[in-house]
Short mmCIF file of C-alpha atoms in Angstrom, two decimals:
data_model
loop_
_atom_site.label_atom_id
_atom_site.label_comp_id
_atom_site.label_asym_id
_atom_site.label_seq_id
_atom_site.Cartn_x
_atom_site.Cartn_y
_atom_site.Cartn_z
CA UNK A 1 44.84 -3.92 -11.11
CA UNK A 2 45.04 -6.83 -8.72
CA UNK A 3 41.78 -8.31 -9.23
CA UNK A 4 40.88 -11.17 -10.87
CA UNK A 5 38.54 -12.22 -13.62
CA UNK A 6 37.41 -15.95 -15.43
CA UNK A 7 39.35 -16.63 -18.14
CA UNK A 8 37.21 -16.66 -21.53
CA UNK A 9 36.74 -20.85 -20.84
CA UNK A 10 35.17 -20.20 -16.95
CA UNK A 11 32.40 -17.42 -19.01
CA UNK A 12 31.90 -20.65 -21.50
CA UNK A 13 31.43 -22.56 -18.96
CA UNK A 14 29.41 -20.90 -17.05
CA UNK A 15 26.69 -20.00 -19.89
CA UNK A 16 26.42 -23.71 -20.83
CA UNK A 17 26.07 -25.45 -17.27
CA UNK A 18 23.86 -24.96 -14.31
CA UNK A 19 24.89 -28.32 -12.41
CA UNK A 20 26.51 -28.69 -9.38
CA UNK A 21 26.35 -30.32 -6.08
CA UNK A 22 24.44 -29.86 -2.85
CA UNK A 23 24.42 -32.17 -0.30
CA UNK A 24 25.70 -35.55 -2.58
CA UNK A 25 22.66 -35.00 -5.30
CA UNK A 26 24.02 -32.99 -7.83
CA UNK A 27 21.41 -30.96 -9.20
CA UNK A 28 20.74 -27.59 -11.20
CA UNK A 29 22.22 -24.29 -9.00
CA UNK A 30 18.72 -22.11 -7.43
CA UNK A 31 21.07 -18.75 -8.43
CA UNK A 32 22.44 -19.74 -11.60
CA UNK A 33 20.82 -17.47 -13.01
CA UNK A 34 22.28 -14.33 -11.07
CA UNK A 35 25.98 -15.84 -11.40
CA UNK A 36 25.10 -15.11 -15.10
CA UNK A 37 23.52 -11.93 -14.75
CA UNK A 38 26.21 -10.16 -12.80
CA UNK A 39 28.60 -11.35 -15.48
CA UNK A 40 26.47 -9.25 -18.01
CA UNK A 41 25.14 -6.41 -16.42
CA UNK A 42 28.42 -5.40 -13.95
CA UNK A 43 26.12 -4.70 -11.29
CA UNK A 44 27.58 -4.47 -7.52
CA UNK A 45 26.87 -8.24 -5.55
CA UNK A 46 24.95 -5.84 -3.01
CA UNK A 47 22.87 -4.05 -6.13
CA UNK A 48 22.28 -8.29 -7.65
CA UNK A 49 21.16 -9.61 -4.14
CA UNK A 50 18.52 -6.52 -4.14
CA UNK A 51 16.83 -6.50 -7.41
CA UNK A 52 13.39 -6.68 -7.49
CA UNK A 53 11.61 -7.59 -10.74
CA UNK A 54 10.19 -3.74 -10.20
CA UNK A 55 12.96 -2.75 -11.15
CA UNK A 56 12.86 -3.55 -15.08
CA UNK A 57 10.44 -2.60 -17.54
CA UNK A 58 11.06 -3.97 -20.79
CA UNK A 59 14.91 -3.69 -21.68
CA UNK A 60 15.58 -0.94 -18.94
CA UNK A 61 17.60 -2.11 -15.77
CA UNK A 62 16.69 0.88 -12.70
CA UNK A 63 19.24 0.15 -9.48
CA UNK A 64 17.25 1.76 -7.28
CA UNK A 65 18.57 -0.54 -3.84
CA UNK A 66 21.39 -2.64 -2.58
CA UNK A 67 22.02 -5.37 -0.21
CA UNK A 68 25.06 -4.59 2.71
CA UNK A 69 26.70 -6.81 4.56
CA UNK A 70 24.73 -7.16 7.69
CA UNK A 71 21.78 -7.84 5.76
CA UNK A 72 20.34 -4.16 5.13
CA UNK A 73 19.38 -2.23 2.07
CA UNK A 74 20.59 1.18 0.95
CA UNK A 75 20.33 3.29 -1.63
CA UNK A 76 24.43 2.32 -2.44
CA UNK A 77 27.62 2.18 -2.85
CA UNK A 78 27.82 5.77 -3.72
CA UNK A 79 26.26 9.27 -5.55
CA UNK A 80 26.03 7.39 -8.75
CA UNK A 81 25.69 3.68 -7.13
CA UNK A 82 21.50 4.93 -9.14
CA UNK A 83 21.25 4.42 -12.52
CA UNK A 84 19.40 3.03 -15.37
CA UNK A 85 20.34 2.08 -18.12
CA UNK A 86 19.84 -0.76 -21.62
CA UNK A 87 20.11 -4.18 -21.19
CA UNK A 88 21.83 -6.32 -23.92
CA UNK A 89 19.48 -9.44 -25.31
CA UNK A 90 21.84 -11.65 -23.23
CA UNK A 91 20.32 -9.85 -19.61
CA UNK A 92 17.27 -9.71 -21.39
CA UNK A 93 17.04 -13.12 -21.61
CA UNK A 94 18.95 -14.56 -18.81
CA UNK A 95 15.62 -12.60 -16.57
CA UNK A 96 13.22 -14.17 -18.66
CA UNK A 97 14.83 -17.01 -17.80
CA UNK A 98 14.59 -16.81 -14.19
CA UNK A 99 11.07 -15.44 -13.95
CA UNK A 100 10.04 -18.74 -15.70
CA UNK A 101 12.27 -21.39 -13.34
CA UNK A 102 10.76 -18.79 -10.24
CA UNK A 103 7.14 -19.41 -11.72
CA UNK A 104 7.89 -23.24 -12.77
CA UNK A 105 9.08 -23.36 -9.08
CA UNK A 106 6.49 -21.96 -7.30
CA UNK A 107 7.71 -18.83 -6.14
CA UNK A 108 6.61 -15.77 -5.41
CA UNK A 109 8.31 -12.83 -4.51
CA UNK A 110 8.84 -9.12 -5.08
CA UNK A 111 12.88 -10.88 -5.04
CA UNK A 112 14.63 -11.37 -8.73
CA UNK A 113 16.83 -14.00 -7.26
CA UNK A 114 15.15 -15.10 -4.14
CA UNK A 115 15.23 -17.40 -1.87
CA UNK A 116 13.91 -21.55 -2.66
CA UNK A 117 11.16 -19.50 -0.30
CA UNK A 118 10.22 -16.56 -1.47
CA UNK A 119 13.68 -13.93 0.98
CA UNK A 120 15.81 -11.74 -0.19
CA UNK A 121 19.20 -13.94 -0.90
CA UNK A 122 21.97 -12.86 1.88
CA UNK A 123 24.83 -11.03 -0.64
CA UNK A 124 26.98 -14.51 2.31
CA UNK A 125 24.46 -16.73 1.19
CA UNK A 126 24.95 -16.30 -2.83
CA UNK A 127 28.78 -15.72 -2.18
CA UNK A 128 28.30 -19.56 -0.82
CA UNK A 129 26.78 -20.66 -3.12
CA UNK A 130 28.45 -19.08 -6.80
CA UNK A 131 32.23 -21.03 -4.57
CA UNK A 132 30.28 -24.45 -5.01
CA UNK A 133 29.37 -23.95 -8.64
CA UNK A 134 32.77 -22.71 -9.68
CA UNK A 135 34.45 -25.54 -7.41
CA UNK A 136 32.50 -28.27 -8.98
CA UNK A 137 32.70 -26.99 -12.58
CA UNK A 138 36.65 -26.69 -12.04
CA UNK A 139 36.20 -22.18 -13.07
CA UNK A 140 38.70 -20.12 -11.90
CA UNK A 141 39.79 -19.50 -8.01
CA UNK A 142 38.23 -16.01 -8.21
CA UNK A 143 35.79 -14.24 -6.24
CA UNK A 144 32.02 -13.29 -6.43
CA UNK A 145 32.87 -9.90 -6.30
CA UNK A 146 35.62 -11.29 -8.73
CA UNK A 147 32.90 -10.92 -11.38
CA UNK A 148 31.78 -7.74 -11.90
CA UNK A 149 35.72 -7.36 -12.47
CA UNK A 150 35.21 -10.01 -15.54
CA UNK A 151 32.46 -7.86 -16.89
CA UNK A 152 34.51 -4.62 -16.98
CA UNK A 153 37.73 -6.48 -18.42
CA UNK A 154 35.46 -8.00 -20.80
CA UNK A 155 34.18 -5.32 -22.12
CA UNK A 156 37.19 -3.10 -21.43
CA UNK A 157 39.19 -1.73 -25.19
CA UNK A 158 35.68 -2.73 -26.89
CA UNK A 159 33.19 -0.08 -25.06
CA UNK A 160 35.19 3.24 -24.70
CA UNK A 161 34.84 4.62 -20.82
CA UNK A 162 32.26 6.57 -22.04
CA UNK A 163 30.23 3.89 -22.56
CA UNK A 164 31.08 1.65 -19.22
CA UNK A 165 30.43 4.19 -17.06
CA UNK A 166 26.91 5.02 -17.27
CA UNK A 167 26.36 0.99 -16.19
CA UNK A 168 29.13 -0.46 -13.69
CA UNK A 169 27.93 2.58 -11.99
CA UNK A 170 31.71 4.17 -11.62
CA UNK A 171 34.17 2.50 -8.66
CA UNK A 172 36.85 5.00 -6.93
CA UNK A 173 39.24 4.80 -10.23
CA UNK A 174 36.98 6.25 -12.42
CA UNK A 175 35.81 9.77 -13.01
CA UNK A 176 32.86 10.66 -12.34
CA UNK A 177 30.62 12.44 -14.60
CA UNK A 178 27.91 14.09 -15.65
CA UNK A 179 24.13 13.47 -14.65
CA UNK A 180 22.66 13.61 -18.36
CA UNK A 181 23.27 10.36 -18.09
CA UNK A 182 20.93 9.48 -15.84
CA UNK A 183 17.08 9.35 -15.84
CA UNK A 184 15.41 9.21 -18.89
CA UNK A 185 17.87 9.37 -22.50
CA UNK A 186 16.98 6.14 -23.85
CA UNK A 187 16.27 8.00 -26.88
CA UNK A 188 19.04 8.42 -27.05
CA UNK A 189 20.38 5.83 -29.77
CA UNK A 190 23.68 5.21 -27.80
CA UNK A 191 22.70 3.03 -25.29
CA UNK A 192 20.58 1.21 -27.80
CA UNK A 193 24.23 0.75 -29.87
CA UNK A 194 26.27 0.11 -25.80
CA UNK A 195 23.80 -2.63 -26.02
CA UNK A 196 23.88 -4.08 -28.21
CA UNK A 197 27.96 -4.09 -28.47
CA UNK A 198 28.27 -6.01 -25.28
CA UNK A 199 25.50 -8.79 -26.78
CA UNK A 200 28.15 -9.02 -29.08
CA UNK A 201 30.99 -9.39 -27.11
CA UNK A 202 29.11 -12.52 -25.19
CA UNK A 203 28.01 -13.83 -28.46
CA UNK A 204 31.79 -14.82 -29.19
CA UNK A 205 32.53 -15.71 -26.05
CA UNK A 206 29.80 -18.15 -25.61
#
C-alpha cells in the first residue's frame, strides 16, 4: 500500500501536546481529542465527524452514521460500516476528556466533536485544523485520512485479521466476513481481549 502513517515518534507527540498556533496565538487545539480518538479506533473521517454522545454506551461504540464531503449524513461507506465494538480503555479516557472539555467550555451538543458553537463539524474543517496542528508540532506530513491507516499499520501483525476487521468495518482490500461479528456479541471474551491488546500496543508507544 502506498498509504502513509504516523511514525511512533509522531504518535508520542500527538499524546503529549495539544498546542497549536491559530491567529498568531498558541493555544489548546479544540479538536485534539478527535485526532487522538481517530488514531486509537481506526474510524473513518466521516464516522469520526458523525459521532454523537449516544453512540457510546459504557465502553461500547456503535458506528451509526458518517458525514460525507458535502456535509450530508449517510449510513456509511458500505454494508459493514455500521458496526459495534468494545473500546480500549485509552479510547474511553479520550472520550471522557472530550466530554469534560465540552462541559468546561459550556458547549451542549449531541455531537462528540462539535464546533465551539455546538454544530456538527464538517470533515473538511477537521482536515484543515489537523494540518495546522501537524505542522506546528513537526509531525510527518500525513493527511487526516491517513490517521485511520496509522491505526491499521500500528495494529497489523499484533492483531489478527479476525480481530481487526470488526473494528475497522473492513475496507475494500479486506474480505467480507460474516454477520456474527455484529450486534450484541459482547459477552464474547474475544472482544475484551482485542481491546486489551490495543491498549497494550499504544501503552508501548506513548
